[in-house]
Amino acid sequence: DGGITQSPKYLFRKEGQNVTLSCEQNLNHDAMYWYRQDPGQGLRLIYYSQIVNDFQKGDIAEGYSVSREKKESFPLTVTSAQKNPTAFYLCASRARGTSANEKLFFGSGTQLSVL
Amino acid sequence: SQQGEEDPQALSIQEGENATMNCSYKTSINNLQWYRQNSGRGLVHLILIRSNEREKHSGRLRVTLDTSKKSSSLLITASRAADTASYFCATDALSSGNTGKLIFGQGTTLQVKP
């Protein structure tokens, strides 16, 4: 079954701790994205990557870091510098940009809470 | 740089009625997309309309786009209880090139009562 897998579903962070959210896709998509969703809000872009070993900051990158060492994987680290990390985090992917491939495919999300 | 605004924020209707959600945006776009999100889940793509299109249909969904007013609407006809979810519009701005970066609205929460 092709798709995007995010893990864990729930994650708790202690003060001063870095935590890493996993995102894996087997859709052979080139581009991957991380969005943050706060309660009752839309999605805001944290980071995106269009190709392996390359990534760009989105609108709210401060306090977050990513890597893209493999096409299938785009992990997100929430660092201790992110003072308000409690949110629902969504990973998405998209095939290489052509007019036929503009929609995003989403994972089922990770809810991060602060202890 | 959130550019989508949706209204209403919440909508409650009876099964069988139609539901209309509206989206406004600020800059020129390549396309506008609508997504659905069930509570606590990821988003699912519903329909995409390009900037040179005015109307598009997919099953019980009808989307319109007015680029002069920078607005779009999503109509769900003959709603069902299973349509209960949040609906988001997302724009692919011309300025984003071919990055695939989408800008999402705040969403409309639809409740369909049986």
PDB file of C-alpha atoms in Angstrom:
ATOM      1  CA  ASP A   1       0.000   0.000   0.000  1.00  0.00           C
ATOM      2  CA  GLY A   2       1.541   3.304  -1.074  1.00  0.00           C
ATOM      3  CA  GLY A   3       1.417   6.243   1.289  1.00  0.00           C
ATOM      4  CA  ILE A   4       3.033   8.447   3.882  1.00  0.00           C
ATOM      5  CA  THR A   5       3.707   7.173   7.375  1.00  0.00           C
ATOM      6  CA  GLN A   6       4.223   9.500  10.297  1.00  0.00           C
ATOM      7  CA  SER A   7       5.378   8.318  13.687  1.00  0.00           C
ATOM      8  CA  PRO A   8       4.783   8.453  16.512  1.00  0.00           C
ATOM      9  CA  LYS A   9       1.108   9.432  16.560  1.00  0.00           C
ATOM     10  CA  TYR A  10       1.549  11.109  19.956  1.00  0.00           C
ATOM     11  CA  LEU A  11       4.759  12.586  21.355  1.00  0.00           C
ATOM     12  CA  PHE A  12       5.558  14.360  24.584  1.00  0.00           C
ATOM     13  CA  ARG A  13       8.453  16.746  25.028  1.00  0.00           C
ATOM     14  CA  LYS A  14      10.103  17.771  28.250  1.00  0.00           C
ATOM     15  CA  GLU A  15      11.508  21.246  28.813  1.00  0.00           C
ATOM     16  CA  GLY A  16      14.827  21.743  26.989  1.00  0.00           C
ATOM     17  CA  GLN A  17      14.530  18.511  25.039  1.00  0.00           C
ATOM     18  CA  ASN A  18      14.865  18.013  21.297  1.00  0.00           C
ATOM     19  CA  VAL A  19      12.415  15.574  19.720  1.00  0.00           C
ATOM     20  CA  THR A  20      12.308  14.114  16.221  1.00  0.00           C
ATOM     21  CA  LEU A  21       9.186  13.350  14.222  1.00  0.00           C
ATOM     22  CA  SER A  22       9.457  10.722  11.538  1.00  0.00           C
ATOM     23  CA  CYS A  23       7.996  10.928   8.029  1.00  0.00           C
ATOM     24  CA  GLU A  24       8.474   8.152   5.469  1.00  0.00           C
ATOM     25  CA  GLN A  25       6.867   7.840   2.028  1.00  0.00           C
ATOM     26  CA  ASN A  26       6.868   5.019  -0.515  1.00  0.00           C
ATOM     27  CA  LEU A  27       5.194   7.009  -3.280  1.00  0.00           C
ATOM     28  CA  ASN A  28       8.503   7.791  -4.995  1.00  0.00           C
ATOM     29  CA  HIS A  29       7.718  11.491  -4.597  1.00  0.00           C
ATOM     30  CA  ASP A  30      10.509  14.028  -4.967  1.00  0.00           C
ATOM     31  CA  ALA A  31       9.068  16.827  -2.836  1.00  0.00           C
ATOM     32  CA  MET A  32       8.226  16.639   0.856  1.00  0.00           C
ATOM     33  CA  TYR A  33       6.780  19.197   3.260  1.00  0.00           C
ATOM     34  CA  TRP A  34       6.252  19.761   6.971  1.00  0.00           C
ATOM     35  CA  TYR A  35       3.245  21.756   8.170  1.00  0.00           C
ATOM     36  CA  ARG A  36       2.185  22.790  11.648  1.00  0.00           C
ATOM     37  CA  GLN A  37      -1.503  23.000  12.601  1.00  0.00           C
ATOM     38  CA  ASP A  38      -2.706  24.749  15.746  1.00  0.00           C
ATOM     39  CA  PRO A  39      -6.237  24.075  17.099  1.00  0.00           C
ATOM     40  CA  GLY A  40      -8.909  25.544  14.871  1.00  0.00           C
ATOM     41  CA  GLN A  41      -6.300  26.929  12.502  1.00  0.00           C
ATOM     42  CA  GLY A  42      -5.040  26.283   9.026  1.00  0.00           C
ATOM     43  CA  LEU A  43      -1.681  24.780   8.177  1.00  0.00           C
ATOM     44  CA  ARG A  44       1.573  26.749   8.239  1.00  0.00           C
ATOM     45  CA  LEU A  45       4.650  25.621   6.338  1.00  0.00           C
ATOM     46  CA  ILE A  46       7.741  24.830   8.411  1.00  0.00           C
ATOM     47  CA  TYR A  47      10.218  23.360   5.900  1.00  0.00           C
ATOM     48  CA  TYR A  48      10.106  21.788   2.475  1.00  0.00           C
ATOM     49  CA  SER A  49      12.429  19.772   0.296  1.00  0.00           C
ATOM     50  CA  GLN A  50      12.189  19.366  -3.468  1.00  0.00           C
ATOM     51  CA  ILE A  51      15.059  16.938  -3.854  1.00  0.00           C
ATOM     52  CA  VAL A  52      17.405  14.793  -1.793  1.00  0.00           C
ATOM     53  CA  ASN A  53      20.066  16.728   0.147  1.00  0.00           C
ATOM     54  CA  ASP A  54      18.272  20.023  -0.349  1.00  0.00           C
ATOM     55  CA  PHE A  55      15.644  21.789   1.755  1.00  0.00           C
ATOM     56  CA  GLN A  56      14.256  25.278   2.238  1.00  0.00           C
ATOM     57  CA  LYS A  57      12.743  27.201   5.131  1.00  0.00           C
ATOM     58  CA  GLY A  58       9.030  27.811   5.134  1.00  0.00           C
ATOM     59  CA  ASP A  59       7.143  30.538   6.948  1.00  0.00           C
ATOM     60  CA  ILE A  60       7.794  29.352  10.526  1.00  0.00           C
ATOM     61  CA  ALA A  61      11.168  27.543  10.455  1.00  0.00           C
ATOM     62  CA  GLU A  62      12.588  29.011  13.663  1.00  0.00           C
ATOM     63  CA  GLY A  63      13.116  26.356  16.322  1.00  0.00           C
ATOM     64  CA  TYR A  64      12.922  23.482  13.844  1.00  0.00           C
ATOM     65  CA  SER A  65      15.437  21.553  11.759  1.00  0.00           C
ATOM     66  CA  VAL A  66      15.168  18.919   9.018  1.00  0.00           C
ATOM     67  CA  SER A  67      17.305  16.610   6.922  1.00  0.00           C
ATOM     68  CA  ARG A  68      16.748  14.893   3.583  1.00  0.00           C
ATOM     69  CA  GLU A  69      19.374  12.204   3.224  1.00  0.00           C
ATOM     70  CA  LYS A  70      17.045   9.760   1.480  1.00  0.00           C
ATOM     71  CA  LYS A  71      14.230  10.330  -0.970  1.00  0.00           C
ATOM     72  CA  GLU A  72      11.810   8.385   1.209  1.00  0.00           C
ATOM     73  CA  SER A  73      12.515  10.152   4.496  1.00  0.00           C
ATOM     74  CA  PHE A  74      12.128  13.728   5.776  1.00  0.00           C
ATOM     75  CA  PRO A  75      12.446  13.829   9.581  1.00  0.00           C
ATOM     76  CA  LEU A  76      11.618  16.980  11.531  1.00  0.00           C
ATOM     77  CA  THR A  77      13.414  17.886  14.772  1.00  0.00           C
ATOM     78  CA  VAL A  78      11.682  20.226  17.169  1.00  0.00           C
ATOM     79  CA  THR A  79      14.497  21.851  19.109  1.00  0.00           C
ATOM     80  CA  SER A  80      14.494  23.378  22.574  1.00  0.00           C
ATOM     81  CA  ALA A  81      14.551  26.784  20.846  1.00  0.00           C
ATOM     82  CA  GLN A  82      10.909  26.255  19.818  1.00  0.00           C
ATOM     83  CA  LYS A  83       9.159  27.710  22.844  1.00  0.00           C
ATOM     84  CA  ASN A  84       5.620  26.810  21.860  1.00  0.00           C
ATOM     85  CA  PRO A  85       5.863  23.386  20.215  1.00  0.00           C
ATOM     86  CA  THR A  86       2.435  22.029  21.167  1.00  0.00           C
ATOM     87  CA  ALA A  87       0.658  21.446  17.859  1.00  0.00           C
ATOM     88  CA  PHE A  88      -0.398  18.851  15.301  1.00  0.00           C
ATOM     89  CA  TYR A  89       2.386  18.234  12.768  1.00  0.00           C
ATOM     90  CA  LEU A  90       1.606  17.068   9.264  1.00  0.00           C
ATOM     91  CA  CYS A  91       4.006  15.728   6.665  1.00  0.00           C
ATOM     92  CA  ALA A  92       3.092  15.788   2.982  1.00  0.00           C
ATOM     93  CA  SER A  93       4.639  14.825  -0.325  1.00  0.00           C
ATOM     94  CA  ARG A  94       4.161  15.574  -4.000  1.00  0.00           C
ATOM     95  CA  ALA A  95       5.409  14.094  -7.236  1.00  0.00           C
ATOM     96  CA  ARG A  96       7.878  16.071  -9.337  1.00  0.00           C
ATOM     97  CA  GLY A  97       6.186  19.243 -10.464  1.00  0.00           C
ATOM     98  CA  THR A  98       4.164  18.844 -13.598  1.00  0.00           C
ATOM     99  CA  SER A  99       0.678  20.064 -14.281  1.00  0.00           C
ATOM    100  CA  ALA A 100      -0.636  16.591 -13.479  1.00  0.00           C
ATOM    101  CA  ASN A 101       1.031  16.313 -10.106  1.00  0.00           C
ATOM    102  CA  GLU A 102       0.103  19.359  -8.107  1.00  0.00           C
ATOM    103  CA  LYS A 103      -1.817  17.834  -5.221  1.00  0.00           C
ATOM    104  CA  LEU A 104      -0.287  16.972  -1.863  1.00  0.00           C
ATOM    105  CA  PHE A 105      -0.552  13.614  -0.151  1.00  0.00           C
ATOM    106  CA  PHE A 106      -0.616  13.831   3.645  1.00  0.00           C
ATOM    107  CA  GLY A 107       0.368  11.551   6.480  1.00  0.00           C
ATOM    108  CA  SER A 108      -1.946  11.038   9.448  1.00  0.00           C
ATOM    109  CA  GLY A 109      -0.071  13.483  11.673  1.00  0.00           C
ATOM    110  CA  THR A 110       1.810  13.601  14.978  1.00  0.00           C
ATOM    111  CA  GLN A 111       0.368  15.383  17.999  1.00  0.00           C
ATOM    112  CA  LEU A 112       3.201  16.926  20.003  1.00  0.00           C
ATOM    113  CA  SER A 113       2.572  18.093  23.553  1.00  0.00           C
ATOM    114  CA  VAL A 114       4.808  19.634  26.200  1.00  0.00           C
ATOM    115  CA  LEU A 115       5.041  17.949  29.606  1.00  0.00           C
TER     116      LEU A 115
ATOM    117  CA  SER B   1       1.917  34.730   5.018  1.00  0.00           C
ATOM    118  CA  GLN B   2      -1.389  32.933   5.418  1.00  0.00           C
ATOM    119  CA  GLN B   3      -3.356  34.096   2.465  1.00  0.00           C
ATOM    120  CA  GLY B   4      -6.574  32.096   2.517  1.00  0.00           C
ATOM    121  CA  GLU B   5      -9.593  33.256   4.448  1.00  0.00           C
ATOM    122  CA  GLU B   6     -12.585  30.985   4.656  1.00  0.00           C
ATOM    123  CA  ASP B   7     -16.123  31.554   5.691  1.00  0.00           C
ATOM    124  CA  PRO B   8     -18.116  30.500   7.448  1.00  0.00           C
ATOM    125  CA  GLN B   9     -15.793  29.173  10.162  1.00  0.00           C
ATOM    126  CA  ALA B  10     -18.450  26.658  11.128  1.00  0.00           C
ATOM    127  CA  LEU B  11     -21.519  25.307   9.353  1.00  0.00           C
ATOM    128  CA  SER B  12     -24.208  22.967  10.658  1.00  0.00           C
ATOM    129  CA  ILE B  13     -26.817  21.489   8.299  1.00  0.00           C
ATOM    130  CA  GLN B  14     -29.220  18.571   8.028  1.00  0.00           C
ATOM    131  CA  GLU B  15     -28.468  15.531   5.936  1.00  0.00           C
ATOM    132  CA  GLY B  16     -29.633  16.033   2.375  1.00  0.00           C
ATOM    133  CA  GLU B  17     -29.067  19.787   2.382  1.00  0.00           C
ATOM    134  CA  ASN B  18     -26.358  21.521   0.379  1.00  0.00           C
ATOM    135  CA  ALA B  19     -23.272  23.040   2.025  1.00  0.00           C
ATOM    136  CA  THR B  20     -21.421  26.029   0.602  1.00  0.00           C
ATOM    137  CA  MET B  21     -18.022  27.193   1.806  1.00  0.00           C
ATOM    138  CA  ASN B  22     -16.176  30.250   0.571  1.00  0.00           C
ATOM    139  CA  CYS B  23     -12.487  31.061   0.303  1.00  0.00           C
ATOM    140  CA  SER B  24     -10.744  34.338  -0.453  1.00  0.00           C
ATOM    141  CA  TYR B  25      -7.063  34.813  -1.211  1.00  0.00           C
ATOM    142  CA  LYS B  26      -4.692  37.691  -1.787  1.00  0.00           C
ATOM    143  CA  THR B  27      -2.221  37.076  -4.602  1.00  0.00           C
ATOM    144  CA  SER B  28      -2.212  35.650  -8.111  1.00  0.00           C
ATOM    145  CA  ILE B  29      -2.364  31.876  -8.243  1.00  0.00           C
ATOM    146  CA  ASN B  30      -1.489  28.896 -10.411  1.00  0.00           C
ATOM    147  CA  ASN B  31      -4.321  26.870  -8.943  1.00  0.00           C
ATOM    148  CA  LEU B  32      -6.583  26.541  -5.916  1.00  0.00           C
ATOM    149  CA  GLN B  33      -7.199  23.255  -4.164  1.00  0.00           C
ATOM    150  CA  TRP B  34      -9.698  22.015  -1.614  1.00  0.00           C
ATOM    151  CA  TYR B  35      -8.835  19.478   1.074  1.00  0.00           C
ATOM    152  CA  ARG B  36     -10.834  17.653   3.697  1.00  0.00           C
ATOM    153  CA  GLN B  37      -9.680  16.743   7.201  1.00  0.00           C
ATOM    154  CA  ASN B  38     -11.426  14.395   9.580  1.00  0.00           C
ATOM    155  CA  SER B  39     -10.778  15.132  13.238  1.00  0.00           C
ATOM    156  CA  GLY B  40      -7.240  14.224  14.290  1.00  0.00           C
ATOM    157  CA  ARG B  41      -6.294  12.960  10.838  1.00  0.00           C
ATOM    158  CA  GLY B  42      -4.300  14.124   7.838  1.00  0.00           C
ATOM    159  CA  LEU B  43      -5.731  16.066   4.924  1.00  0.00           C
ATOM    160  CA  VAL B  44      -7.174  14.442   1.831  1.00  0.00           C
ATOM    161  CA  HIS B  45      -7.202  16.192  -1.540  1.00  0.00           C
ATOM    162  CA  LEU B  46     -10.673  16.746  -2.973  1.00  0.00           C
ATOM    163  CA  ILE B  47     -10.423  18.869  -6.095  1.00  0.00           C
ATOM    164  CA  LEU B  48      -8.112  21.276  -7.924  1.00  0.00           C
ATOM    165  CA  ILE B  49      -9.141  24.195 -10.113  1.00  0.00           C
ATOM    166  CA  ARG B  50      -6.659  26.049 -12.291  1.00  0.00           C
ATOM    167  CA  SER B  51      -6.488  29.809 -12.627  1.00  0.00           C
ATOM    168  CA  ASN B  52      -7.899  29.666 -16.167  1.00  0.00           C
ATOM    169  CA  GLU B  53     -10.911  27.581 -15.116  1.00  0.00           C
ATOM    170  CA  ARG B  54     -14.144  28.950 -13.706  1.00  0.00           C
ATOM    171  CA  GLU B  55     -15.978  25.859 -12.543  1.00  0.00           C
ATOM    172  CA  LYS B  56     -15.214  22.234 -11.908  1.00  0.00           C
ATOM    173  CA  HIS B  57     -17.262  19.237 -10.780  1.00  0.00           C
ATOM    174  CA  SER B  58     -16.338  15.994  -9.086  1.00  0.00           C
ATOM    175  CA  GLY B  59     -19.192  13.777  -7.927  1.00  0.00           C
ATOM    176  CA  ARG B  60     -21.206  15.790  -5.377  1.00  0.00           C
ATOM    177  CA  LEU B  61     -18.585  18.548  -5.315  1.00  0.00           C
ATOM    178  CA  ARG B  62     -18.732  21.739  -7.335  1.00  0.00           C
ATOM    179  CA  VAL B  63     -15.971  24.327  -7.172  1.00  0.00           C
ATOM    180  CA  THR B  64     -16.041  27.801  -8.657  1.00  0.00           C
ATOM    181  CA  LEU B  65     -13.190  30.246  -9.041  1.00  0.00           C
ATOM    182  CA  ASP B  66     -13.388  33.994  -9.634  1.00  0.00           C
ATOM    183  CA  THR B  67      -9.864  35.312 -10.137  1.00  0.00           C
ATOM    184  CA  SER B  68     -11.083  38.904 -10.490  1.00  0.00           C
ATOM    185  CA  LYS B  69     -12.474  38.725  -6.957  1.00  0.00           C
ATOM    186  CA  LYS B  70      -9.781  36.339  -5.756  1.00  0.00           C
ATOM    187  CA  SER B  71     -12.365  33.982  -4.356  1.00  0.00           C
ATOM    188  CA  SER B  72     -13.555  30.413  -4.632  1.00  0.00           C
ATOM    189  CA  SER B  73     -16.481  28.418  -3.351  1.00  0.00           C
ATOM    190  CA  LEU B  74     -16.981  24.733  -2.630  1.00  0.00           C
ATOM    191  CA  LEU B  75     -20.488  23.324  -2.854  1.00  0.00           C
ATOM    192  CA  ILE B  76     -21.297  19.884  -1.479  1.00  0.00           C
ATOM    193  CA  THR B  77     -24.688  18.741  -2.698  1.00  0.00           C
ATOM    194  CA  ALA B  78     -27.017  16.288  -0.953  1.00  0.00           C
ATOM    195  CA  SER B  79     -24.801  16.171   2.123  1.00  0.00           C
ATOM    196  CA  ARG B  80     -24.371  13.038   4.220  1.00  0.00           C
ATOM    197  CA  ALA B  81     -23.385  12.554   7.860  1.00  0.00           C
ATOM    198  CA  ALA B  82     -20.084  11.159   6.573  1.00  0.00           C
ATOM    199  CA  ASP B  83     -19.288  14.587   5.068  1.00  0.00           C
ATOM    200  CA  THR B  84     -18.774  15.913   8.617  1.00  0.00           C
ATOM    201  CA  ALA B  85     -15.191  17.228   8.601  1.00  0.00           C
ATOM    202  CA  SER B  86     -13.120  20.381   8.228  1.00  0.00           C
ATOM    203  CA  TYR B  87     -12.591  21.723   4.728  1.00  0.00           C
ATOM    204  CA  PHE B  88      -9.592  23.807   3.704  1.00  0.00           C
ATOM    205  CA  CYS B  89      -8.807  25.781   0.617  1.00  0.00           C
ATOM    206  CA  ALA B  90      -5.157  26.004  -0.398  1.00  0.00           C
ATOM    207  CA  THR B  91      -3.563  28.211  -3.001  1.00  0.00           C
ATOM    208  CA  ASP B  92      -0.522  27.572  -5.136  1.00  0.00           C
ATOM    209  CA  ALA B  93       0.735  31.127  -5.609  1.00  0.00           C
ATOM    210  CA  LEU B  94       2.349  32.209  -8.880  1.00  0.00           C
ATOM    211  CA  SER B  95       5.234  33.604  -6.841  1.00  0.00           C
ATOM    212  CA  SER B  96       6.069  30.170  -5.418  1.00  0.00           C
ATOM    213  CA  GLY B  97       7.203  28.935  -8.809  1.00  0.00           C
ATOM    214  CA  ASN B  98       7.043  25.153  -9.057  1.00  0.00           C
ATOM    215  CA  THR B  99       7.877  24.460  -5.417  1.00  0.00           C
ATOM    216  CA  GLY B 100       4.485  23.004  -4.595  1.00  0.00           C
ATOM    217  CA  LYS B 101       4.244  25.207  -1.493  1.00  0.00           C
ATOM    218  CA  LEU B 102       0.580  25.633  -0.680  1.00  0.00           C
ATOM    219  CA  ILE B 103      -0.907  28.343   1.514  1.00  0.00           C
ATOM    220  CA  PHE B 104      -3.869  27.125   3.500  1.00  0.00           C
ATOM    221  CA  GLY B 105      -6.941  28.924   4.750  1.00  0.00           C
ATOM    222  CA  GLN B 106      -8.258  28.619   8.290  1.00  0.00           C
ATOM    223  CA  GLY B 107     -10.839  26.050   7.307  1.00  0.00           C
ATOM    224  CA  THR B 108     -14.583  25.575   7.607  1.00  0.00           C
ATOM    225  CA  THR B 109     -15.873  22.993  10.067  1.00  0.00           C
ATOM    226  CA  LEU B 110     -18.923  21.266   8.623  1.00  0.00           C
ATOM    227  CA  GLN B 111     -21.326  19.259  10.732  1.00  0.00           C
ATOM    228  CA  VAL B 112     -23.999  17.257   8.932  1.00  0.00           C
ATOM    229  CA  LYS B 113     -26.750  16.048  11.251  1.00  0.00           C
ATOM    230  CA  PRO B 114     -28.465  12.755  10.445  1.00  0.00           C
TER     231      PRO B 114
END
